[in-house]
Amino acid sequence: AAIKKAYRTKSLEYHPDKCSDDKDECQTKFIEVSTAYEVLSDAEKRKVYDQHGEEGLKEGHQSNEQAKAMFRQFFGREPDGNVRIIRRGGQMMFTEEGEPGPKEDIYGDTNVTELNKDLYNSQINDRIEPWIVQFYKPNNDASREVREEYVKFADTFKDFLNVASVNCRQQREVCSQASINDFPAVRWFGEDKGTPPEIFDEGALTAKNLGKWANTMMPDYTQLLQEKHELRKWLDNVKGPHIILFTDKSASPPMWKALSREFKNRTALATVPRCDKTGVFKPPLQREYDVRIPQVIRIDPLDETGKVTEKFTLTLKKESISLWLLKAIALGKKAGPQATFKELSKERLEAGDCGPSDSQFCFLWLKAGADPAVEEATRQLAQKYRTDPIKMMWANVELNPSILDAFSLHDSDATDFFVAYRAKRSRFKVHSGPLRFHELDAFVDGVINGGPLEQKLQVPKLEL
């Protein structure tokens, strides 16, 4: 233990980052200290010293791996090929013999980005987006054999993903810091620079296997939709523009995932998977909309299942869809705040919407079933009053009959009601007359302009 402690102290003293002497002198002293420690702590090395003396240790009787380990500790990088320790001018020095074979980059003029140290630090260590990187050696047969497949993969994913490579003969320090020991090695670097890379371990390094793996690794900010109630919940809870891809794939394809990351927090993207191109076995949402497969549409969230506002009619290329999405965002900004008419659910009540602390007016359509005319009227109301500090919501009274008791409507012969409700004051008023736009508009206008809410809630608070 005392020998080891003394070695650590001395090796740190002569390390190039700490040593104040001449660089070559520091290197000599570091080798002497390391050699002495190895001799004292290893019986085999003591035998070499006994047989060949000090010169035996200086002139290469140490194994190449031992010399490499000393080189790494001193220089902090991988050596170029084998390492010998030689005496020159009375001093011991490391010498790199160099690996045989080519060392030039092999991915020039392709869609693979060759990374040097500076690019690696800026694009990988300080990354803000995902990268897939192959570490290789051009003199390594396996590395050269996979070149064509890696280029093919890069050609396919060039618009969706950053595909790069590092030549470990030229960038030994980068590969050493990345702990790369076998070649070729492929790593996935996620968009969060604080997370460690993922290792490709999916069999042969082919374009097909890489594509499958990359698709599973790509972040997906889209919403998978299969049923109408899922669509309705998505429309109510996520700000638009609302864009849906109908695809025959079982999940979001790479292009759609890439777009979802690019337009995160600017658009709401969803995927309807497993659509039938033949139109024979359509899933529910494919039956709801008249779309070809694949198809991208923009929808208006006010309708019960969303009304198609626009269909993307060009070829499904990422660049074209990006421009189309930018146009949808611009149109949304020009139109002003998005009109909403959401379901009053238990979750929304618990979150505070129309709850005891909500000081805004809540206009509630209490409905027993589908009524296209009333739906159109409420849609127009939501559009007209979208900039006012009020809430337009609906609730199904067949699923939540207690809401009728709360508003003293349990004995009414009517099936649908329109109620103005001020939750913080527990006051409400029920609209009397036809549930059509002009009548409802006059009711809403009267309430928000000071019309009294004459009745008091019959329960301590609204519950569903």
Coordinates of C-alpha atoms in Angstrom, one line a residue:
A1 CA 0.0 0.0 0.0
A2 CA 2.9 2.4 0.8
I3 CA 4.5 1.6 -2.6
K4 CA 1.3 2.3 -4.4
K5 CA 0.7 5.6 -2.5
A6 CA 4.2 6.7 -3.3
Y7 CA 3.8 5.8 -6.9
R8 CA 0.6 7.8 -7.3
T9 CA 2.2 10.8 -5.7
K10 CA 5.3 10.7 -8.0
S11 CA 3.4 9.8 -11.2
L12 CA 1.2 12.8 -10.6
E13 CA 4.2 15.0 -9.9
Y14 CA 5.8 14.1 -13.3
H15 CA 2.5 14.1 -15.3
P16 CA 2.8 16.7 -18.1
D17 CA -0.1 18.6 -16.7
K18 CA 1.7 19.1 -13.4
C19 CA 5.4 18.8 -14.1
S20 CA 7.3 22.1 -14.4
D21 CA 10.5 20.6 -15.8
D22 CA 11.4 20.1 -19.4
K23 CA 8.8 18.0 -21.3
D24 CA 11.4 15.3 -22.2
E25 CA 12.7 15.3 -18.7
C26 CA 9.2 14.9 -17.3
Q27 CA 8.6 12.0 -19.7
T28 CA 11.8 10.3 -18.6
K29 CA 11.0 10.6 -14.9
F30 CA 7.4 9.4 -15.5
I31 CA 8.7 6.3 -17.2
E32 CA 11.3 5.6 -14.5
V33 CA 8.6 5.9 -11.7
S34 CA 6.1 3.8 -13.6
T35 CA 8.8 1.2 -14.4
A36 CA 10.0 1.0 -10.9
Y37 CA 6.4 0.6 -9.6
E38 CA 5.8 -2.2 -12.1
V39 CA 9.0 -4.0 -11.1
L40 CA 8.2 -3.8 -7.4
S41 CA 4.6 -4.9 -7.8
D42 CA 5.0 -7.7 -10.4
A43 CA 7.1 -10.8 -9.9
E44 CA 7.5 -11.3 -13.7
K45 CA 9.0 -7.9 -14.1
R46 CA 11.3 -8.5 -11.2
K47 CA 12.5 -11.5 -13.1
V48 CA 13.2 -9.4 -16.3
Y49 CA 15.1 -6.9 -14.1
D50 CA 17.2 -9.7 -12.5
Q51 CA 18.0 -11.2 -16.0
H52 CA 18.5 -8.1 -18.1
G53 CA 19.1 -5.3 -15.6
E54 CA 17.8 -1.8 -16.0
E55 CA 18.5 -1.8 -19.7
G56 CA 16.2 -4.7 -20.2
L57 CA 13.3 -2.7 -18.8
K58 CA 14.2 0.4 -20.8
E59 CA 14.6 -1.2 -24.2
G60 CA 11.4 -3.1 -24.7
H61 CA 11.3 -6.1 -22.4
Q62 CA 8.1 -4.6 -21.1
S63 CA 5.1 -5.9 -23.0
N64 CA 3.6 -3.8 -25.7
E65 CA 0.4 -3.6 -23.6
Q66 CA 2.3 -2.3 -20.6
A67 CA 4.0 0.3 -22.7
K68 CA 0.6 1.3 -24.2
A69 CA -0.9 1.6 -20.7
M70 CA 2.0 3.9 -19.6
F71 CA 1.6 5.9 -22.8
R72 CA -2.2 6.4 -22.2
Q73 CA -1.6 7.5 -18.6
F74 CA 1.0 10.0 -19.6
F75 CA -0.5 11.5 -22.8
G76 CA -4.2 10.8 -22.1
R77 CA -4.9 9.4 -25.5
E78 CA -4.6 6.2 -27.6
P79 CA -1.2 5.6 -29.2
D80 CA -0.8 5.1 -32.9
G81 CA 0.0 1.4 -33.2
N82 CA 2.5 -0.3 -30.9
V83 CA 4.5 1.6 -28.3
R84 CA 8.2 1.2 -27.5
I85 CA 10.2 2.8 -24.7
I86 CA 13.7 3.8 -25.9
R87 CA 16.7 5.7 -24.6
R88 CA 17.6 8.8 -26.5
G89 CA 20.3 11.2 -25.4
G90 CA 20.4 9.8 -21.9
Q91 CA 16.6 10.0 -21.6
M92 CA 13.9 7.4 -21.9
M93 CA 11.1 8.3 -24.3
F94 CA 7.9 6.8 -25.8
T95 CA 7.9 6.1 -29.5
E96 CA 4.8 5.2 -31.5
E97 CA 5.4 2.7 -34.3
G98 CA 2.2 3.5 -36.2
E99 CA -0.4 1.0 -37.4
P100 CA 0.1 -0.5 -40.8
G101 CA -2.4 0.2 -43.6
P102 CA -4.4 3.2 -44.7
K103 CA -5.5 6.0 -42.3
E104 CA -7.5 8.3 -44.7
D105 CA -11.2 9.0 -44.1
I106 CA -13.5 6.7 -46.0
Y107 CA -16.8 8.6 -45.9
G108 CA -15.8 11.7 -47.9
D109 CA -18.4 12.9 -50.5
T110 CA -21.2 10.9 -48.9
N111 CA -24.2 11.8 -46.6
V112 CA -22.1 10.7 -43.7
T113 CA -20.5 13.6 -41.8
E114 CA -16.8 12.9 -40.8
L115 CA -16.2 14.4 -37.4
N116 CA -12.8 15.7 -36.2
K117 CA -12.2 16.7 -32.6
D118 CA -13.6 20.2 -32.8
L119 CA -16.8 19.0 -34.6
Y120 CA -17.2 16.1 -32.2
N121 CA -17.0 18.5 -29.2
S122 CA -19.5 21.0 -30.7
Q123 CA -21.9 18.6 -32.4
I124 CA -21.8 15.5 -30.0
N125 CA -20.6 16.6 -26.6
D126 CA -22.7 19.9 -26.8
R127 CA -25.5 18.4 -28.9
I128 CA -29.0 19.7 -29.0
E129 CA -30.3 17.1 -31.4
P130 CA -29.9 13.3 -31.9
W131 CA -26.9 11.9 -33.7
I132 CA -25.9 8.4 -34.8
V133 CA -22.1 7.9 -35.0
Q134 CA -19.9 5.1 -36.4
F135 CA -16.4 4.8 -35.0
Y136 CA -14.1 3.0 -37.4
K137 CA -10.5 2.5 -38.5
P138 CA -9.8 2.6 -42.3
N139 CA -7.2 -0.2 -41.9
N140 CA -9.7 -2.4 -40.2
D141 CA -11.3 -5.0 -42.6
A142 CA -14.7 -5.0 -40.8
S143 CA -14.9 -1.2 -40.9
R144 CA -14.3 -1.2 -44.6
E145 CA -16.8 -4.0 -45.2
V146 CA -19.7 -2.1 -43.7
R147 CA -19.0 1.2 -45.5
E148 CA -21.5 0.5 -48.3
E149 CA -24.3 -0.4 -45.9
Y150 CA -23.6 2.6 -43.7
V151 CA -23.7 5.0 -46.7
K152 CA -27.0 3.4 -47.8
F153 CA -28.4 4.0 -44.3
A154 CA -27.2 7.6 -44.4
D155 CA -28.8 8.1 -47.8
T156 CA -32.2 6.9 -46.5
F157 CA -32.1 8.9 -43.2
K158 CA -30.3 12.1 -44.4
D159 CA -33.5 14.2 -44.1
F160 CA -34.5 12.7 -40.7
L161 CA -31.3 12.2 -38.7
N162 CA -27.7 13.3 -38.3
V163 CA -25.5 10.5 -39.5
A164 CA -21.8 10.8 -38.7
S165 CA -18.5 8.9 -38.4
V166 CA -15.2 9.2 -36.6
N167 CA -11.9 7.9 -38.1
C168 CA -10.2 6.5 -35.0
R169 CA -6.8 6.5 -36.7
Q170 CA -7.0 10.3 -37.2
Q171 CA -9.0 11.1 -34.1
R172 CA -7.5 8.8 -31.5
E173 CA -8.2 11.1 -28.6
V174 CA -11.9 11.3 -29.5
C175 CA -12.2 7.5 -29.7
S176 CA -10.3 7.0 -26.4
Q177 CA -12.6 9.4 -24.6
A178 CA -15.6 7.6 -26.1
S179 CA -14.2 4.3 -24.7
I180 CA -14.1 2.7 -28.2
N181 CA -12.1 -0.5 -28.2
D182 CA -13.7 -2.6 -31.1
F183 CA -14.3 -1.5 -34.7
P184 CA -16.6 -0.7 -36.2
A185 CA -18.7 0.6 -33.3
V186 CA -22.0 2.5 -33.6
R187 CA -23.5 4.7 -31.0
W188 CA -26.7 6.7 -30.6
F189 CA -26.4 10.1 -29.0
G190 CA -29.8 11.3 -27.9
E191 CA -30.8 15.0 -27.9
D192 CA -30.1 15.3 -24.2
K193 CA -26.4 15.7 -23.9
G194 CA -26.5 14.6 -20.3
T195 CA -27.6 11.0 -21.2
P196 CA -25.0 8.4 -22.1
P197 CA -24.9 7.0 -25.6
E198 CA -26.8 3.8 -26.6
I199 CA -24.8 1.0 -28.2
F200 CA -25.9 -0.7 -31.4
D201 CA -26.3 -4.4 -30.7
E202 CA -28.8 -5.5 -33.3
G203 CA -26.8 -8.1 -35.3
A204 CA -25.1 -7.4 -38.5
L205 CA -24.3 -3.8 -39.3
T206 CA -26.6 -3.5 -42.3
A207 CA -28.7 -0.6 -43.6
K208 CA -31.9 -2.5 -42.7
N209 CA -30.8 -3.3 -39.1
L210 CA -29.5 0.3 -38.6
G211 CA -32.8 1.7 -40.0
K212 CA -34.9 -0.4 -37.6
W213 CA -32.7 0.5 -34.6
A214 CA -32.6 4.2 -35.4
N215 CA -36.4 4.3 -35.8
T216 CA -36.8 2.8 -32.3
M217 CA -34.3 5.3 -30.9
M218 CA -35.7 8.5 -32.5
P219 CA -37.8 10.6 -30.1
D220 CA -41.5 10.6 -31.0
Y221 CA -43.6 13.6 -30.0
T222 CA -46.7 12.6 -31.9
Q223 CA -49.9 11.2 -30.4
L224 CA -51.0 7.7 -31.6
L225 CA -54.8 7.7 -32.2
Q226 CA -57.0 4.7 -32.9
E227 CA -60.4 5.5 -31.5
K228 CA -62.7 8.6 -31.7
H229 CA -62.6 9.2 -28.0
E230 CA -58.8 9.3 -28.2
L231 CA -59.1 11.9 -31.0
R232 CA -61.5 14.0 -29.0
K233 CA -59.3 14.0 -25.9
W234 CA -56.3 15.0 -28.0
L235 CA -58.2 17.8 -29.7
D236 CA -59.3 19.2 -26.4
N237 CA -56.0 18.9 -24.5
V238 CA -53.4 19.9 -27.1
K239 CA -53.0 23.2 -28.8
G240 CA -52.9 23.2 -32.6
P241 CA -52.6 23.4 -35.4
H242 CA -53.8 19.8 -35.3
I243 CA -52.2 17.7 -38.0
I244 CA -52.8 13.9 -38.5
L245 CA -50.9 11.3 -40.5
F246 CA -52.8 8.3 -41.7
T247 CA -50.3 5.5 -42.3
D248 CA -50.3 1.7 -42.9
K249 CA -47.3 1.4 -40.6
S250 CA -47.7 0.2 -37.0
A251 CA -46.1 3.3 -35.5
S252 CA -45.0 6.8 -36.5
P253 CA -42.5 6.5 -39.4
P254 CA -39.0 8.2 -39.1
M255 CA -40.0 11.3 -41.1
W256 CA -43.0 12.0 -38.9
K257 CA -40.9 11.6 -35.8
A258 CA -38.3 14.0 -37.1
L259 CA -41.1 16.5 -37.9
S260 CA -42.6 16.1 -34.4
R261 CA -39.2 17.0 -32.9
E262 CA -38.7 20.0 -35.3
F263 CA -42.2 21.4 -34.7
K264 CA -42.4 20.5 -31.0
N265 CA -44.6 23.0 -29.1
R266 CA -45.5 24.7 -32.4
T267 CA -47.9 22.2 -33.9
A268 CA -49.8 19.1 -32.6
L269 CA -48.9 16.0 -34.7
A270 CA -50.8 12.7 -34.4
T271 CA -50.6 9.3 -36.1
V272 CA -53.3 7.0 -37.1
P273 CA -51.5 3.7 -37.5
R274 CA -52.3 0.4 -39.3
C275 CA -54.6 1.9 -41.9
D276 CA -55.6 -0.3 -44.8
K277 CA -54.4 0.8 -48.2
T278 CA -57.1 -1.3 -49.9
G279 CA -59.8 0.3 -47.9
V280 CA -61.3 -3.1 -46.9
F281 CA -60.3 -3.4 -43.2
K282 CA -60.3 0.3 -42.2
P283 CA -59.7 1.2 -38.5
P284 CA -62.4 3.5 -37.0
L285 CA -60.6 6.8 -37.7
Q286 CA -59.8 5.8 -41.3
R287 CA -63.6 5.2 -41.8
E288 CA -64.4 8.6 -40.3
Y289 CA -62.3 10.5 -42.9
D290 CA -62.1 10.2 -46.7
V291 CA -58.4 9.9 -47.0
R292 CA -55.9 7.9 -49.1
I293 CA -53.1 6.1 -47.4
P294 CA -50.7 7.6 -46.6
Q295 CA -52.3 11.0 -46.1
V296 CA -51.7 14.1 -44.0
I297 CA -54.6 16.4 -43.0
R298 CA -55.2 19.5 -40.9
I299 CA -58.4 19.5 -38.9
D300 CA -60.6 22.0 -37.0
P301 CA -61.0 20.8 -33.4
L302 CA -64.4 22.3 -32.8
D303 CA -66.4 19.5 -34.5
E304 CA -67.1 16.3 -32.6
T305 CA -64.4 14.4 -34.4
G306 CA -62.6 17.3 -36.0
K307 CA -63.5 18.7 -39.4
V308 CA -61.0 18.4 -42.3
T309 CA -59.7 21.9 -42.9
E310 CA -57.0 21.0 -45.4
K311 CA -55.4 18.0 -47.0
F312 CA -51.7 17.9 -47.9
T313 CA -51.7 17.0 -51.6
L314 CA -48.0 17.0 -52.5
T315 CA -45.5 14.1 -52.3
L316 CA -44.8 13.2 -48.7
K317 CA -41.3 14.7 -48.5
K318 CA -40.0 16.2 -45.3
E319 CA -39.1 19.5 -46.8
S320 CA -42.5 20.0 -48.5
I321 CA -44.4 19.0 -45.3
S322 CA -42.2 21.4 -43.2
L323 CA -43.2 24.3 -45.5
W324 CA -46.9 23.3 -45.2
L325 CA -46.7 23.1 -41.4
L326 CA -45.1 26.6 -41.3
K327 CA -48.0 27.9 -43.4
A328 CA -50.5 26.3 -41.0
I329 CA -48.7 27.9 -38.0
A330 CA -48.8 31.3 -39.8
L331 CA -52.5 30.9 -40.6
G332 CA -53.2 30.1 -37.0
K333 CA -51.4 33.2 -35.7
K334 CA -53.2 35.3 -38.2
A335 CA -56.6 33.9 -37.1
G336 CA -55.9 34.7 -33.5
P337 CA -56.7 32.5 -30.4
Q338 CA -58.0 29.1 -31.2
A339 CA -61.6 28.5 -30.5
T340 CA -62.3 25.6 -28.1
F341 CA -65.4 23.7 -26.9
K342 CA -64.2 21.0 -24.6
E343 CA -65.8 18.3 -22.6
L344 CA -66.2 19.1 -18.9
S345 CA -64.6 16.0 -17.4
K346 CA -63.7 15.0 -13.9
E347 CA -60.0 15.7 -14.7
R348 CA -60.8 19.2 -15.9
L349 CA -62.9 19.9 -12.8
E350 CA -60.1 18.7 -10.6
A351 CA -57.6 20.9 -12.5
G352 CA -59.7 23.9 -11.7
D353 CA -61.9 24.4 -14.9
C354 CA -65.3 25.5 -13.7
G355 CA -64.2 24.6 -10.2
P356 CA -64.8 26.5 -6.9
S357 CA -61.8 28.8 -7.5
D358 CA -62.6 29.6 -11.1
S359 CA -63.9 33.2 -11.4
Q360 CA -64.6 33.0 -15.2
F361 CA -68.0 32.3 -16.7
C362 CA -68.5 28.7 -17.7
F363 CA -71.1 28.2 -20.5
L364 CA -72.1 24.5 -20.4
W365 CA -74.1 22.6 -23.0
L366 CA -75.6 19.7 -21.1
K367 CA -76.4 17.2 -23.8
A368 CA -78.1 13.8 -23.9
G369 CA -77.0 12.8 -27.3
A370 CA -75.8 14.1 -30.7
D371 CA -77.6 17.1 -32.2
P372 CA -75.8 18.5 -35.3
A373 CA -77.8 21.8 -35.2
V374 CA -76.8 22.5 -31.6
E375 CA -73.2 21.3 -32.3
E376 CA -73.0 23.9 -35.1
A377 CA -74.4 26.6 -32.9
T378 CA -72.0 25.9 -30.1
R379 CA -69.2 25.8 -32.6
Q380 CA -70.1 29.3 -33.8
L381 CA -70.3 30.5 -30.2
A382 CA -66.9 29.2 -29.4
Q383 CA -65.5 30.9 -32.6
K384 CA -67.1 34.2 -31.8
Y385 CA -66.1 34.4 -28.1
R386 CA -62.6 32.8 -28.5
T387 CA -60.9 36.0 -27.3
D388 CA -63.2 36.5 -24.3
P389 CA -62.2 35.3 -20.8
I390 CA -64.9 32.7 -20.7
K391 CA -65.1 28.9 -21.1
M392 CA -67.3 27.0 -23.5
M393 CA -67.7 23.4 -22.5
W394 CA -70.1 20.4 -22.7
A395 CA -71.0 17.5 -20.5
N396 CA -73.0 14.3 -21.2
V397 CA -75.9 14.1 -18.8
E398 CA -76.5 10.4 -19.5
L399 CA -73.0 9.6 -18.2
N400 CA -73.2 12.3 -15.5
P401 CA -76.8 12.5 -14.3
S402 CA -75.8 14.2 -11.1
I403 CA -75.0 17.4 -13.0
L404 CA -78.8 17.8 -13.6
D405 CA -79.5 17.7 -9.9
A406 CA -76.8 20.4 -9.3
F407 CA -78.6 22.8 -11.7
S408 CA -82.2 21.8 -10.5
L409 CA -82.9 20.3 -13.9
H410 CA -83.8 16.7 -12.9
D411 CA -87.6 17.2 -13.3
S412 CA -87.4 19.0 -16.7
D413 CA -88.9 17.4 -19.8
A414 CA -86.1 18.8 -22.0
T415 CA -83.1 16.6 -22.9
D416 CA -80.5 19.3 -23.6
F417 CA -79.7 22.5 -21.7
F418 CA -77.4 25.5 -22.0
V419 CA -76.3 26.9 -18.6
A420 CA -74.3 30.0 -17.6
Y421 CA -72.3 29.1 -14.5
R422 CA -70.1 31.2 -12.2
A423 CA -68.4 28.5 -10.1
K424 CA -66.6 30.8 -7.6
R425 CA -70.0 32.3 -6.6
S426 CA -72.0 29.0 -7.1
R427 CA -74.5 31.0 -9.2
F428 CA -76.0 29.9 -12.5
K429 CA -78.7 30.7 -15.1
V430 CA -80.4 28.3 -17.5
H431 CA -81.1 29.5 -21.1
S432 CA -84.8 29.3 -22.1
G433 CA -85.7 29.0 -25.7
P434 CA -84.3 27.3 -28.8
L435 CA -80.7 26.1 -28.7
R436 CA -79.7 27.9 -31.9
F437 CA -76.9 30.3 -32.5
H438 CA -78.8 33.6 -32.4
E439 CA -80.7 32.8 -29.3
L440 CA -77.6 31.4 -27.6
D441 CA -75.5 34.3 -28.7
A442 CA -78.0 36.7 -27.1
F443 CA -78.0 34.7 -23.9
V444 CA -74.1 34.7 -23.7
D445 CA -73.9 38.4 -24.5
G446 CA -76.4 39.3 -21.8
V447 CA -74.6 37.3 -19.2
I448 CA -71.1 38.6 -19.8
N449 CA -72.5 42.1 -19.9
G450 CA -73.9 42.0 -16.5
G451 CA -77.1 40.0 -16.6
P452 CA -77.8 38.4 -13.2
L453 CA -77.3 34.7 -12.4
E454 CA -80.5 34.2 -10.5
Q455 CA -80.1 30.6 -9.2
K456 CA -77.7 29.0 -6.7
L457 CA -76.0 25.7 -7.1
Q458 CA -77.9 22.9 -5.3
V459 CA -74.7 21.2 -4.1
P460 CA -71.5 22.5 -2.4
K461 CA -69.6 22.1 -5.6
L462 CA -70.0 20.6 -9.0
E463 CA -68.9 17.0 -9.3
L464 CA -68.8 14.4 -12.0

